[in-house]
Amino acid sequence: MGNKYYMGLDIGSTTSKCLILDNSRKIITKSLANAGTGTSGPDRAVGSALNEAGLHSSDISFVVATGYGRNNAKGADKTMSELSCHARGAHYLFPDVRTVIDIGGQDAKALRIAPNGNLLEFIMNDKCAAGTGRFLDVMSRVLELDISELSNEALRSASPAKISSTCTVFAESEVVSQLSANTPICDIAAGIGLSVSSRVSALVKRLGAVSEVVMTGGVAANEYIRQCLERELGLPIKTSPLAQLAGALGAAIFASEL
Ligand code: ADP
């Protein structure tokens, strides 16, 4: 019998992620397009994953779509909530995970995970851009930094700037006035990181953090924020280069089980 392939498609608010597994649950390929729901992002993510794997859409046995835009996914056999998919994806990457912190483009979530990778309970902030990737995107634009440079800047800071506004619009004004006062960029970047980590750690504390703690979502690539969260929660926090793909990975795992 030939190999079978399973696709997970995570259509987020900001990015689209696609991942293909084979029937031994090996990751065949993955792709990310920097555009989310309602854009060409999902089609581009699927196209480049298929292309890279040398596969055609008819080679895929089952497709599970997840994420904010999952109900607009073309060609999906089933949709699943991103909560269950991030839980399952984090469990594949770290089998001992009990708590997942998922910070994406427009929300932040804390999940409690059962030993088998099932979701037990969760808590989320999707009401406000503070404490999400959107906050970082807005601030990095003001600082004229690429989103991937924000963490390295922050890690150089010995004296983080204080950013006290909870509202993203007011916090942006604070950043502008810090720039105008010649506060070093690294200190502003650190203040921005701390603003996100303090909001997210308050969310995680409401759920109660239990080891192992794993970060998923695009903001997991921000090492400074990961370190701040470790300090604020008093627990080690693991992450993976596949953190942003965790939802697509979980969706592909579900596709292989259905
Ligand atoms: P969604 O699923 O809601 O589209 P993602 O989990 O893909 O969100 O996360 C997107 C967010 O990740 C962006 O808003 C951005 O702030 C952050 N991000 C993306 N790439 C990086 C990077 N290289 N370093 C730090 N943060 C990043």
Coordinates of C-alpha atoms and ligand atoms in Angstrom, one line a residue:
M1 CA 0.0 0.0 0.0
G2 CA 1.3 3.5 -0.9
N3 CA 2.0 6.2 1.5
K4 CA -1.0 8.4 2.7
Y5 CA -0.8 12.1 3.4
Y6 CA -2.7 14.2 5.8
M7 CA -2.8 18.0 5.7
G8 CA -3.4 20.5 8.6
L9 CA -4.2 24.1 7.5
D10 CA -4.2 26.8 10.2
I11 CA -5.8 30.0 8.9
G12 CA -4.9 32.6 11.5
S13 CA -5.7 36.3 11.8
T14 CA -2.2 37.3 10.6
T15 CA -0.6 34.2 9.0
S16 CA -1.6 31.0 7.2
K17 CA 0.2 27.8 8.0
C18 CA 0.1 24.4 6.3
L19 CA 1.7 21.1 7.3
I20 CA 1.6 17.6 5.7
L21 CA 2.2 14.4 7.6
D22 CA 2.6 10.9 6.2
N23 CA 1.0 7.8 7.7
S24 CA 3.9 7.3 10.1
R25 CA 3.2 10.8 11.3
K26 CA 6.4 12.1 9.9
I27 CA 6.4 15.8 8.9
I28 CA 6.8 15.8 5.1
T29 CA 6.6 19.5 4.7
K30 CA 5.4 22.8 6.2
S31 CA 4.8 26.3 4.9
L32 CA 3.9 29.7 6.2
A33 CA 2.4 32.7 4.4
N34 CA 2.5 36.1 6.0
A35 CA -1.2 36.7 5.4
G36 CA -4.2 35.3 7.2
T37 CA -7.9 34.8 6.8
G38 CA -9.6 36.6 3.9
T39 CA -6.4 36.9 1.8
S40 CA -4.5 34.8 -0.7
G41 CA -2.4 33.5 2.3
P42 CA -4.2 30.2 2.8
D43 CA -4.0 29.3 -0.9
R44 CA -0.3 30.3 -1.0
A45 CA 0.5 28.2 2.1
V46 CA -1.3 25.1 0.7
G47 CA 0.3 25.6 -2.8
S48 CA 3.9 25.9 -1.5
A49 CA 3.5 22.9 0.9
L50 CA 2.2 20.7 -2.0
N51 CA 4.8 22.1 -4.3
E52 CA 7.7 21.5 -1.9
A53 CA 6.5 17.9 -1.2
G54 CA 6.0 17.2 -4.9
L55 CA 2.4 16.3 -4.2
H56 CA -1.0 17.2 -5.8
S57 CA -4.1 18.0 -3.7
S58 CA -5.6 14.7 -4.9
D59 CA -2.7 12.9 -3.0
I60 CA -4.0 14.2 0.3
S61 CA -6.3 11.7 2.1
F62 CA -7.8 14.1 4.6
V63 CA -7.5 17.9 5.3
V64 CA -8.4 19.5 8.7
A65 CA -8.6 23.3 8.8
T66 CA -8.3 25.2 12.0
G67 CA -7.7 28.8 13.2
Y68 CA -9.7 31.9 13.2
G69 CA -10.5 31.6 9.4
R70 CA -11.1 27.9 9.4
N71 CA -14.7 28.2 8.2
N72 CA -13.5 29.9 5.0
A73 CA -11.1 27.1 4.1
K74 CA -11.4 25.7 0.6
G75 CA -11.2 21.9 0.3
A76 CA -11.2 21.1 4.0
D77 CA -12.8 17.8 5.0
K78 CA -13.3 18.9 8.5
T79 CA -12.7 22.0 10.8
M80 CA -11.5 21.9 14.3
S81 CA -11.0 24.5 17.0
E82 CA -7.4 25.9 17.3
L83 CA -7.5 25.2 21.0
S84 CA -7.6 21.4 20.4
C85 CA -5.1 21.7 17.5
H86 CA -2.6 23.6 19.5
A87 CA -3.0 21.1 22.4
R88 CA -2.3 18.2 20.1
G89 CA 0.5 19.9 18.2
A90 CA 2.3 20.9 21.5
H91 CA 1.9 17.3 22.7
Y92 CA 3.5 15.9 19.5
L93 CA 6.5 18.3 20.1
F94 CA 6.7 17.8 23.9
P95 CA 4.9 14.7 25.1
D96 CA 5.1 15.8 28.7
V97 CA 3.4 19.2 28.1
R98 CA 0.7 20.2 30.7
T99 CA 0.3 23.9 30.0
V100 CA 0.4 25.6 26.6
I101 CA 0.8 29.4 26.2
D102 CA -0.3 30.3 22.7
I103 CA 0.3 33.9 21.6
G104 CA -0.8 34.6 18.1
G105 CA -1.6 37.7 16.0
Q106 CA -4.8 38.7 17.7
D107 CA -5.2 36.7 20.9
A108 CA -3.4 34.9 23.7
K109 CA -4.5 31.7 25.3
A110 CA -3.4 29.5 28.2
L111 CA -4.4 25.8 27.8
R112 CA -4.3 22.9 30.3
I113 CA -3.4 19.6 28.6
A114 CA -4.1 16.0 29.6
P115 CA -1.3 13.4 29.4
N116 CA -2.8 12.1 26.1
G117 CA -2.6 15.6 24.5
N118 CA -6.4 16.4 24.9
L119 CA -7.5 19.9 25.9
L120 CA -8.8 20.0 29.5
E121 CA -9.5 23.7 30.0
F122 CA -8.4 27.1 28.7
I123 CA -8.5 30.8 29.3
M124 CA -8.1 33.5 26.6
N125 CA -7.8 37.2 25.9
D126 CA -9.3 38.0 22.5
K127 CA -10.8 41.3 23.5
C128 CA -7.8 43.5 23.4
A129 CA -4.6 43.8 21.2
A130 CA -2.4 44.3 24.4
G131 CA -0.7 41.1 25.2
T132 CA -0.9 39.7 21.6
G133 CA 1.3 39.7 18.5
R134 CA -0.7 42.7 17.1
F135 CA 0.7 44.8 19.9
L136 CA 4.3 43.8 18.9
D137 CA 3.6 44.3 15.2
V138 CA 2.3 47.9 15.8
M139 CA 5.3 48.7 18.1
S140 CA 7.9 47.2 15.8
R141 CA 6.6 49.4 13.0
V142 CA 7.0 52.5 15.2
L143 CA 10.5 51.5 16.1
E144 CA 11.3 50.7 12.4
L145 CA 12.4 47.2 13.3
D146 CA 11.4 44.0 11.7
I147 CA 9.2 41.8 14.1
S148 CA 12.1 39.3 14.2
E149 CA 14.5 42.0 15.5
L150 CA 12.5 43.1 18.5
S151 CA 13.7 40.3 20.8
N152 CA 17.4 40.7 20.1
E153 CA 17.1 44.5 20.7
A154 CA 15.2 43.8 24.0
L155 CA 17.8 41.2 25.2
R156 CA 20.5 44.0 25.0
S157 CA 18.6 46.2 27.5
A158 CA 19.8 46.7 31.0
S159 CA 17.1 49.2 31.9
P160 CA 13.7 48.5 30.2
A161 CA 11.5 51.5 29.5
K162 CA 8.2 51.7 31.4
I163 CA 5.2 51.4 29.2
S164 CA 2.2 51.7 31.5
S165 CA -0.8 52.1 29.1
T166 CA -2.9 48.9 28.7
C167 CA -4.4 50.3 25.6
T168 CA -2.4 49.7 22.4
V169 CA -3.2 53.1 21.0
F170 CA -2.0 54.9 24.1
A171 CA 1.0 52.6 24.5
E172 CA 1.9 53.5 20.9
S173 CA 1.9 57.2 21.9
E174 CA 4.1 56.3 24.9
V175 CA 6.6 54.6 22.6
V176 CA 6.6 57.7 20.3
S177 CA 7.4 60.0 23.3
Q178 CA 10.1 57.6 24.5
L179 CA 11.7 57.8 21.0
S180 CA 11.4 61.5 21.0
A181 CA 13.1 61.6 24.4
N182 CA 16.0 59.6 22.9
T183 CA 15.4 56.5 25.1
P184 CA 17.6 53.7 23.6
I185 CA 15.7 51.5 21.2
C186 CA 16.8 48.4 23.1
D187 CA 15.1 49.7 26.3
I188 CA 11.9 50.6 24.5
A189 CA 11.9 47.1 22.9
A190 CA 12.3 45.6 26.4
G191 CA 9.5 47.7 27.8
I192 CA 7.3 46.5 24.9
G193 CA 8.2 42.8 25.6
L194 CA 7.5 43.3 29.3
S195 CA 4.1 44.8 28.6
V196 CA 3.2 41.7 26.6
S197 CA 4.7 39.2 29.1
S198 CA 3.0 40.8 32.2
R199 CA -0.4 40.6 30.5
V200 CA 0.1 37.0 29.4
S201 CA 1.5 35.9 32.7
A202 CA -1.5 37.3 34.5
L203 CA -3.7 35.2 32.1
V204 CA -1.7 32.1 32.7
K205 CA -1.8 32.5 36.5
R206 CA -5.6 32.6 36.4
L207 CA -5.5 29.1 34.8
G208 CA -2.5 28.0 37.0
A209 CA 0.7 27.0 35.3
V210 CA 1.8 23.3 35.6
S211 CA 5.1 21.9 34.2
E212 CA 5.9 21.2 31.4
V213 CA 5.0 24.6 30.0
V214 CA 5.3 25.1 26.3
M215 CA 4.9 28.2 24.2
T216 CA 3.2 28.0 20.8
G217 CA 2.1 30.7 18.2
G218 CA 4.2 33.2 16.4
V219 CA 5.2 35.2 19.5
A220 CA 7.1 32.1 20.8
A221 CA 9.9 33.2 18.5
N222 CA 10.4 36.2 20.7
E223 CA 13.1 34.8 23.1
Y224 CA 12.9 37.9 25.3
I225 CA 9.2 37.4 26.0
R226 CA 9.8 33.7 26.6
Q227 CA 12.5 34.6 29.2
C228 CA 10.2 37.2 30.9
L229 CA 7.4 34.7 31.1
E230 CA 9.7 32.1 32.7
R231 CA 10.7 34.7 35.4
E232 CA 7.1 35.8 36.0
L233 CA 5.8 32.3 36.3
G234 CA 8.8 30.8 38.0
L235 CA 8.8 27.8 35.7
P236 CA 10.9 26.8 32.7
I237 CA 9.1 27.3 29.4
K238 CA 10.0 25.2 26.3
T239 CA 9.5 26.1 22.7
S240 CA 10.3 24.8 19.3
P241 CA 11.2 26.2 15.8
L242 CA 7.8 24.6 14.9
A243 CA 5.9 26.7 17.6
Q244 CA 4.1 28.8 15.0
L245 CA 3.1 25.7 13.1
A246 CA 1.7 23.9 16.2
G247 CA -1.9 24.5 15.2
A248 CA -1.4 23.2 11.7
L249 CA 0.6 20.2 13.1
G250 CA -2.3 19.4 15.5
A251 CA -4.8 19.7 12.6
A252 CA -2.7 17.3 10.5
I253 CA -2.6 14.8 13.4
F254 CA -6.4 15.0 13.7
A255 CA -6.6 14.5 9.9
S256 CA -4.5 11.3 10.2
E257 CA -6.9 10.0 12.9
L258 CA -10.2 10.6 11.2
Ligands
ADP1 P1 -2.3 33.9 13.9 O1 -2.4 32.4 14.0 O2 -3.3 34.6 14.7 O3 -2.2 34.4 12.5 P2 0.5 33.5 14.6 O4 0.5 32.4 15.7 O5 0.9 33.1 13.3 O6 -0.9 34.2 14.6 O7 1.4 34.7 15.2 C1 1.5 35.9 14.5 C2 2.3 36.9 15.3 O8 3.6 36.3 15.6 C3 2.6 38.2 14.6 O9 1.5 39.1 15.0 C4 3.9 38.6 15.2 O10 3.8 39.5 16.2 C5 4.6 37.3 15.7 N1 5.8 36.9 15.0 C6 5.8 36.5 13.8 N2 7.1 36.2 13.4 C7 7.9 36.5 14.5 C8 9.3 36.5 14.7 N3 10.2 36.0 13.8 N4 9.7 36.9 15.9 C9 8.8 37.3 16.9 N5 7.5 37.4 16.7 C10 7.0 37.0 15.5

